XYZ file of C-alpha atoms in Angstrom:
382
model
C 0.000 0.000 0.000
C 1.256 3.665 -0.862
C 1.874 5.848 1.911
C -0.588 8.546 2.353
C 1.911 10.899 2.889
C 2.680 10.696 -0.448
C -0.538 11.232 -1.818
C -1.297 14.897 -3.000
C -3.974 16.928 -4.876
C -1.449 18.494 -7.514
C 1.925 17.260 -8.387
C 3.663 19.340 -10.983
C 6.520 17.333 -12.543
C 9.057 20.000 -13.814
C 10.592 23.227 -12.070
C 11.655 25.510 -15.005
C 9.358 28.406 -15.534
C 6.068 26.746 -16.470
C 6.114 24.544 -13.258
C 7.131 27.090 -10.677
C 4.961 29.588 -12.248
C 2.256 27.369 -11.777
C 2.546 26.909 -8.366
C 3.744 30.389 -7.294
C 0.283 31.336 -8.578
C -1.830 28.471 -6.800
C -0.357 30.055 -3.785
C -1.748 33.387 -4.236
C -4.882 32.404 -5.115
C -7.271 31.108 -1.900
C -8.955 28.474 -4.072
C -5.899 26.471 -3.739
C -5.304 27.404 0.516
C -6.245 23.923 1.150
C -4.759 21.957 -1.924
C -1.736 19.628 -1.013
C 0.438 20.195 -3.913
C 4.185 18.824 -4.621
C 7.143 20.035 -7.124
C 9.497 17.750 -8.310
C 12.192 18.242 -10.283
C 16.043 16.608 -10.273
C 17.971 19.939 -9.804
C 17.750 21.919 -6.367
C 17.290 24.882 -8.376
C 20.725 26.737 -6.674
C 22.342 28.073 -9.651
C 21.867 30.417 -12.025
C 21.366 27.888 -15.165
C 19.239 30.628 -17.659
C 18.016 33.989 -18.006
C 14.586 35.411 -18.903
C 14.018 38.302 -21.074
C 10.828 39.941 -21.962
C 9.023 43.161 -23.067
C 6.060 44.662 -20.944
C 3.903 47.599 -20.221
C 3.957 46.469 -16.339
C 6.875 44.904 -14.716
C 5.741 45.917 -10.825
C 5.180 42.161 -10.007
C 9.009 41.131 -10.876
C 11.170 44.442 -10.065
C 12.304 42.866 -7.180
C 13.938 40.138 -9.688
C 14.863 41.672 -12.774
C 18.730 43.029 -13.065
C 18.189 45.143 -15.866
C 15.831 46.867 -17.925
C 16.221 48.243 -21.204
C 14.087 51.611 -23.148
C 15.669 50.755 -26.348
C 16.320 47.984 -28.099
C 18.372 47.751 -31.415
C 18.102 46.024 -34.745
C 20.594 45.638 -37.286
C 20.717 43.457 -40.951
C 22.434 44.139 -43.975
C 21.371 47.876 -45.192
C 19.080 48.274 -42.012
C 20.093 49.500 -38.506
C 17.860 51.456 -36.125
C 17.649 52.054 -32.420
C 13.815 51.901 -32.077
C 12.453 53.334 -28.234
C 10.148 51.380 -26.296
C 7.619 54.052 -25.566
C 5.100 51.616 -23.736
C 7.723 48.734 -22.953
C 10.372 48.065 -21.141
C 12.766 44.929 -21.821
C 13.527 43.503 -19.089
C 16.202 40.980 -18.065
C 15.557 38.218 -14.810
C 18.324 35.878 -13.768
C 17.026 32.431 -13.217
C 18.320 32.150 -9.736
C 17.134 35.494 -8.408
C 13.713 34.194 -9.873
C 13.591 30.473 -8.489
C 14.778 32.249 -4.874
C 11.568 34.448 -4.889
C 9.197 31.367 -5.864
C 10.673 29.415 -3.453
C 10.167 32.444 -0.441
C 6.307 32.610 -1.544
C 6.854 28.132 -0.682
C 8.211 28.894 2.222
C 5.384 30.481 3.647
C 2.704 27.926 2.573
C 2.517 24.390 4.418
C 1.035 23.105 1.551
C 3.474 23.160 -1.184
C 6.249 20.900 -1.121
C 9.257 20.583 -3.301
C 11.525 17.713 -3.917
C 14.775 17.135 -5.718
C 14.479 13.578 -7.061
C 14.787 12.198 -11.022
C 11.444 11.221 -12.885
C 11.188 8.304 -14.573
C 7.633 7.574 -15.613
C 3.808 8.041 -14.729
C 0.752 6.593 -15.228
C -2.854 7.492 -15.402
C -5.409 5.559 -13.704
C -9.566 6.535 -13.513
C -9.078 9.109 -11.028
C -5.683 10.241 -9.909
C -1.985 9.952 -11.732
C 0.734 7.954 -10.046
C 4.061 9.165 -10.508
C 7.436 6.886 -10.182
C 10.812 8.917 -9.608
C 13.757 7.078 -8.716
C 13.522 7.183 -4.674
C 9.734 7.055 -3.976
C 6.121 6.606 -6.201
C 3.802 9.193 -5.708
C 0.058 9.712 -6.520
C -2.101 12.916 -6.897
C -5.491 13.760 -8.288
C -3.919 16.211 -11.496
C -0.856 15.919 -12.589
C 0.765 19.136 -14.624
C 4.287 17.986 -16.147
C 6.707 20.213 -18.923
C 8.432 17.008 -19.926
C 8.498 16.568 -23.409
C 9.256 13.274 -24.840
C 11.611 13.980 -28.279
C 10.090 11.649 -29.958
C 6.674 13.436 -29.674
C 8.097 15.826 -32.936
C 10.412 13.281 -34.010
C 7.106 10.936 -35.161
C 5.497 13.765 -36.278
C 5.766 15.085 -40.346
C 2.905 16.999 -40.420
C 3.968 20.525 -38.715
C 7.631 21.866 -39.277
C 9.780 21.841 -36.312
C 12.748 24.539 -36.471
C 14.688 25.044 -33.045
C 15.769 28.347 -31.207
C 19.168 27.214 -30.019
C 22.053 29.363 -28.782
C 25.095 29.670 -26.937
C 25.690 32.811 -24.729
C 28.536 34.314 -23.051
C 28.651 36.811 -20.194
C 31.717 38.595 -21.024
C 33.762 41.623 -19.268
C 35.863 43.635 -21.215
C 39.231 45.848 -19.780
C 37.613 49.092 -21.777
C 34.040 49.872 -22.441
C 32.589 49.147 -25.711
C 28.777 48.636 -24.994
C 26.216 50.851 -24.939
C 24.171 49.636 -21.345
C 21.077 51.438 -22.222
C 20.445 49.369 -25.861
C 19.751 46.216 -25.954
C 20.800 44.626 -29.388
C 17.437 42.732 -29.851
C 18.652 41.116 -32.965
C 21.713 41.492 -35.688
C 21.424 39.676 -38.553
C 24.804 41.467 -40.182
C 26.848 37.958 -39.757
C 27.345 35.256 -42.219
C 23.965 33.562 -42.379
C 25.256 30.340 -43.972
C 21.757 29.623 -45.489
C 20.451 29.547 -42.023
C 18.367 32.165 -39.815
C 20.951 33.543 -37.671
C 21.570 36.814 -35.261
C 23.561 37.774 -32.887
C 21.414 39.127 -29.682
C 23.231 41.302 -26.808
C 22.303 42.363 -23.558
C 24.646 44.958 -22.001
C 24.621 45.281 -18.074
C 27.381 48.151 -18.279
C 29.675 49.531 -20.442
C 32.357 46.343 -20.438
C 29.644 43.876 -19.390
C 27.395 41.675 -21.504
C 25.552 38.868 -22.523
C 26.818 38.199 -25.830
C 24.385 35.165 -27.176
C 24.459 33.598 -31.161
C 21.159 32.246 -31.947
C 19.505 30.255 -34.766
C 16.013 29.397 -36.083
C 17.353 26.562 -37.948
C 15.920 23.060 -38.129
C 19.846 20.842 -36.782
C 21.738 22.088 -34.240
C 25.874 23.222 -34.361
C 29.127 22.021 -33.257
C 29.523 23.762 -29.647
C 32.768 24.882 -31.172
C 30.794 26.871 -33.914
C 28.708 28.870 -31.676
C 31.581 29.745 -29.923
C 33.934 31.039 -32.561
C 30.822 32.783 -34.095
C 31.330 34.845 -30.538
C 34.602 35.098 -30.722
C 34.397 36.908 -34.097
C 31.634 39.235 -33.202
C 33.606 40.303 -30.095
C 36.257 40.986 -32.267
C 34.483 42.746 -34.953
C 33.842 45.731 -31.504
C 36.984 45.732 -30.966
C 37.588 43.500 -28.371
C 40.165 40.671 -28.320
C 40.537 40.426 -24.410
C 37.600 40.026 -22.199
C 36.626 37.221 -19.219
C 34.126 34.842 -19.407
C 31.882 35.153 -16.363
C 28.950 32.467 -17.113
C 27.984 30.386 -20.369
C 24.328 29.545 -21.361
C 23.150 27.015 -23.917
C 19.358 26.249 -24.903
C 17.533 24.321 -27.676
C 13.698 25.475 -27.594
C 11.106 23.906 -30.196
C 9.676 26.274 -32.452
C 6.329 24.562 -33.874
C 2.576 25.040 -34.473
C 1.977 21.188 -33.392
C -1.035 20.968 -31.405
C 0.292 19.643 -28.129
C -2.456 19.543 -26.058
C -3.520 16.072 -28.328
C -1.959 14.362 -25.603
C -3.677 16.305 -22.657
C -6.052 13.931 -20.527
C -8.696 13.973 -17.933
C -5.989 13.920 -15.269
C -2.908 15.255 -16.925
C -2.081 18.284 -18.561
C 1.153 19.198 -20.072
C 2.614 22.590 -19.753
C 5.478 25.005 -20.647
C 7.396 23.982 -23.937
C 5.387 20.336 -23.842
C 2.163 22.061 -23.908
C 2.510 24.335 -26.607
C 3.052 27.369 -24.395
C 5.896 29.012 -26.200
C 5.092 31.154 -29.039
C 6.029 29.186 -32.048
C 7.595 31.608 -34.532
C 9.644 32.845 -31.654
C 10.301 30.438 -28.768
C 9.781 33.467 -26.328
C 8.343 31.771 -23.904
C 8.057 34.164 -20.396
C 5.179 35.932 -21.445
C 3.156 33.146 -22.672
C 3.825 31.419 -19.643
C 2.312 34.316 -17.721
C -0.178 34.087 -19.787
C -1.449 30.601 -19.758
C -0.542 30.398 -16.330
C -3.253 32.881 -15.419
C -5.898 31.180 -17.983
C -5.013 27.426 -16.345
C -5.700 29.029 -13.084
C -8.878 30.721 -14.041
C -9.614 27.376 -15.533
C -9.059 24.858 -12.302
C -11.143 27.148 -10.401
C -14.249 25.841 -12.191
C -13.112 22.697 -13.737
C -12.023 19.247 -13.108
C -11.287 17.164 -16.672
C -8.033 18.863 -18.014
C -8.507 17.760 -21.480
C -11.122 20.760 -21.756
C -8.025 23.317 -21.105
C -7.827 25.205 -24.418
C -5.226 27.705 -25.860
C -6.333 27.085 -29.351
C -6.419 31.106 -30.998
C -5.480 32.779 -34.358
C -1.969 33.117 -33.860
C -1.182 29.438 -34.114
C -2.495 29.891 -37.802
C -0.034 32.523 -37.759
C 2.941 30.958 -36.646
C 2.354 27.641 -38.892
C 2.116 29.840 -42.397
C 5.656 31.786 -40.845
C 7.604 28.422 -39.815
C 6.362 26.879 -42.632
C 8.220 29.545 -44.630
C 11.027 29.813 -42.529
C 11.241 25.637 -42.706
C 11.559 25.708 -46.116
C 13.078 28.877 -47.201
C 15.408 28.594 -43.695
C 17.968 31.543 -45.400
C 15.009 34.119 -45.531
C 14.883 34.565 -41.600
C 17.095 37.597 -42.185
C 14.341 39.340 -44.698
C 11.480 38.441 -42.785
C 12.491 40.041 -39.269
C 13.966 42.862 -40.696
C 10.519 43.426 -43.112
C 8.867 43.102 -39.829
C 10.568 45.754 -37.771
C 11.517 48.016 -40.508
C 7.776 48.579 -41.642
C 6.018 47.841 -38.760
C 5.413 50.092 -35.031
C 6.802 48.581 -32.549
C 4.193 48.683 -30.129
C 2.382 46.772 -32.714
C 5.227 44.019 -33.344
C 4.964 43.733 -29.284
C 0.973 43.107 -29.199
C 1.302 40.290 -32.037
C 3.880 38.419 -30.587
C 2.548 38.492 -27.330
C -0.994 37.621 -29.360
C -2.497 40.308 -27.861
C -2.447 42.758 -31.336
C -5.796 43.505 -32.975
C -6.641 42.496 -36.586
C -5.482 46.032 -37.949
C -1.761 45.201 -36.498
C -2.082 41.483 -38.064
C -2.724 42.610 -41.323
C 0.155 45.262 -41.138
C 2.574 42.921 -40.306
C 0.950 39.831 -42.568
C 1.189 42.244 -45.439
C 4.895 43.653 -44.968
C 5.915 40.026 -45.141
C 7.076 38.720 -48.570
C 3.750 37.527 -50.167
C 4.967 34.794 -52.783
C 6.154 32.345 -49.913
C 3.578 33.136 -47.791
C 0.777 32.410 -50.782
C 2.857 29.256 -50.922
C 2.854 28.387 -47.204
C -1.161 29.404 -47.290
C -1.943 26.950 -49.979
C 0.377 23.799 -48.627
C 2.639 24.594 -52.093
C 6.207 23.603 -52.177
């Protein structure tokens, strides 16, 4: 027989930012006062493994957290480079350890929420809870909410293009100062593109201190060595051939309009990346989470069969006519970001990639995009 005490009436399998979102807001909200609920994930969540960057009109909530905050942002590609001000937003930077400290003080000061460092290894669902198997101990709860996602879930899959966001970041410190702290180099496409979609994307904390990061949208990942060198000769392209390397940060983040909530269930509902909560044609993912945290909350307040959760709207139409271009044409990525912000208000590039823009702002953006690959994408043509 189990032991009771491991029994509870959420478990949430997973403590990046979709999981400890989650529960941070169960325990605001009195609905969940009385729920037993239980976090399990196999780091302790002590170091600072990832940042967080996103734009917003109100940041109040996570001042407390974020180490730097940005009024402009820049954008650069062959023949275009502006400094465009955020007149409404502010870009904001959190460090993942400042952030998992304040979740874990909110915790702290509610007896119901436990969390436990121990590695997953499988679940099952029975009629009317979930039981969950890690390597030390088998639990059970009534819902379970997990960000696990299986690779073979897009690997079977031919249906919906799958690009990936992946990157490698330093946090660099330079002897003299050659950044500019107060512009944040949102993306800069004027590298060698190597018939990929590639930038280079830099956050600078002071004037000799940055995160210097080279991304792709690209469907197969590099050679660590590339993305490194790729830094190396951007750093030396400012001017800088000595600087110390403070922290490194590497991701791989799904870009996709598969429909991942498919595999939701009565008793099981899969967020973060695994439920389709990062925006497709972007992999930003903060925002959304916010987001669909909020709407999953909202949502367990009145019901009880998860399968009903929906986050079905127009911009997943939206995002599987742009990756669909982007997937086959992968060299464009260049033309289509800079058509974007070079045409477009930024306000109203904000609002439709937080799919919160009206249809005015859609069509702007749909029709500064080039329209023979879209017409293409539209129609299923190759």
């Amino acid at each position: 027989m189990q032991d009771a005490t491991n029994h509870f009436d959420y478990i949430i399998l997973g403590a990046g930012l979709s999981g400890l979102m989650l529960a941070y807001r169960m325990s605001q909200d009195a609905f969940f006062k009385d729920k037993s609920v239980l976090i399990l994930d196999k780091s302790d969540k002590k170091i600072n493994d990832r940042t967080w960057c996103f734009w917003s009109q109100h940041t109040a909530e996570w001042d407390a957290v974020i180490s730097k905050k940005w009024k402009t942002i820049r954008f650069k590609s062959v023949g275009f480079d502006a400094e465009i001000p955020l007149k409404k937003y502010t870009y904001s930077k959190i460090e993942g350890l400042d952030f998992y400290n304040q979740i874990f003080e909110q915790f702290q000061a509610s007896k119901n929420f436990q969390f436990r460092t121990e590695t997953y290894l499988s679940h099952r669902e029975h009629s009317f809870s979930v039981e969950v198997q890690t390597k030390n101990n088998i639990y059970s709860a009534a819902k379970l909410f997990t960000s696990i996602l299986p690779p073979e879930r897009l690997e079977k899959q031919t249906q919906y293009p799958v690009l990936q966001q992946h990157f490698i970041g330093w946090e660099v410190e330079t002897p003299s100062s050659v950044f500019e702290p107060e512009i944040a180099t949102f993306m800069d496409f004027d590298i060698p593109q190597r018939g990929n979609t590639r930038f280079m994307y830099v956050l600078p904390t002071a004037k000799n201190k940055a995160l210097v990061e080279y991304t792709l949208f690209s469907e197969k990942l590099l050679p660590k060595a590339e993305y490194e060198v790729a830094i190396q000769e951007y750093l030396e392209e400012l001017g800088v051939t000595e600087y110390t390397i403070h922290s490194k940060e590497q991701g791989s983040i799904p870009m996709t309009a598969f429909p991942f909530e498919q595999f939701n269930s009565k008793n099981i509902l899969h967020i973060g990346t695994a439920g389709g909560w990062t925006r497709g044609s972007t992999g930003y993912t903060f925002t959304y989470t916010l987001k669909r945290t909020e709407q999953l909350i909202a949502f367990l307040r009145t019901e009880s069969d998860l399968s009903k959760f929906s986050i079905k709207d127009r911009y997943r139409w939206y995002d599987a006519i742009f990756l669909d271009v982007l997937y086959r044409k992968n060299q464009m990525g260049a033309q289509l970001f800079t058509r974007m912000f070079k045409k477009n208000n930024v306000d109203a590039i904000f609002r439709f990639l937080d799919g919160e823009s009206s249809l005015k702002d859609d069509l702007s953006i749909i029709l500064s995009m080039p329209k023979k690959e879209f017409i293409k994408s539209f129609f299923g043509l190759k």
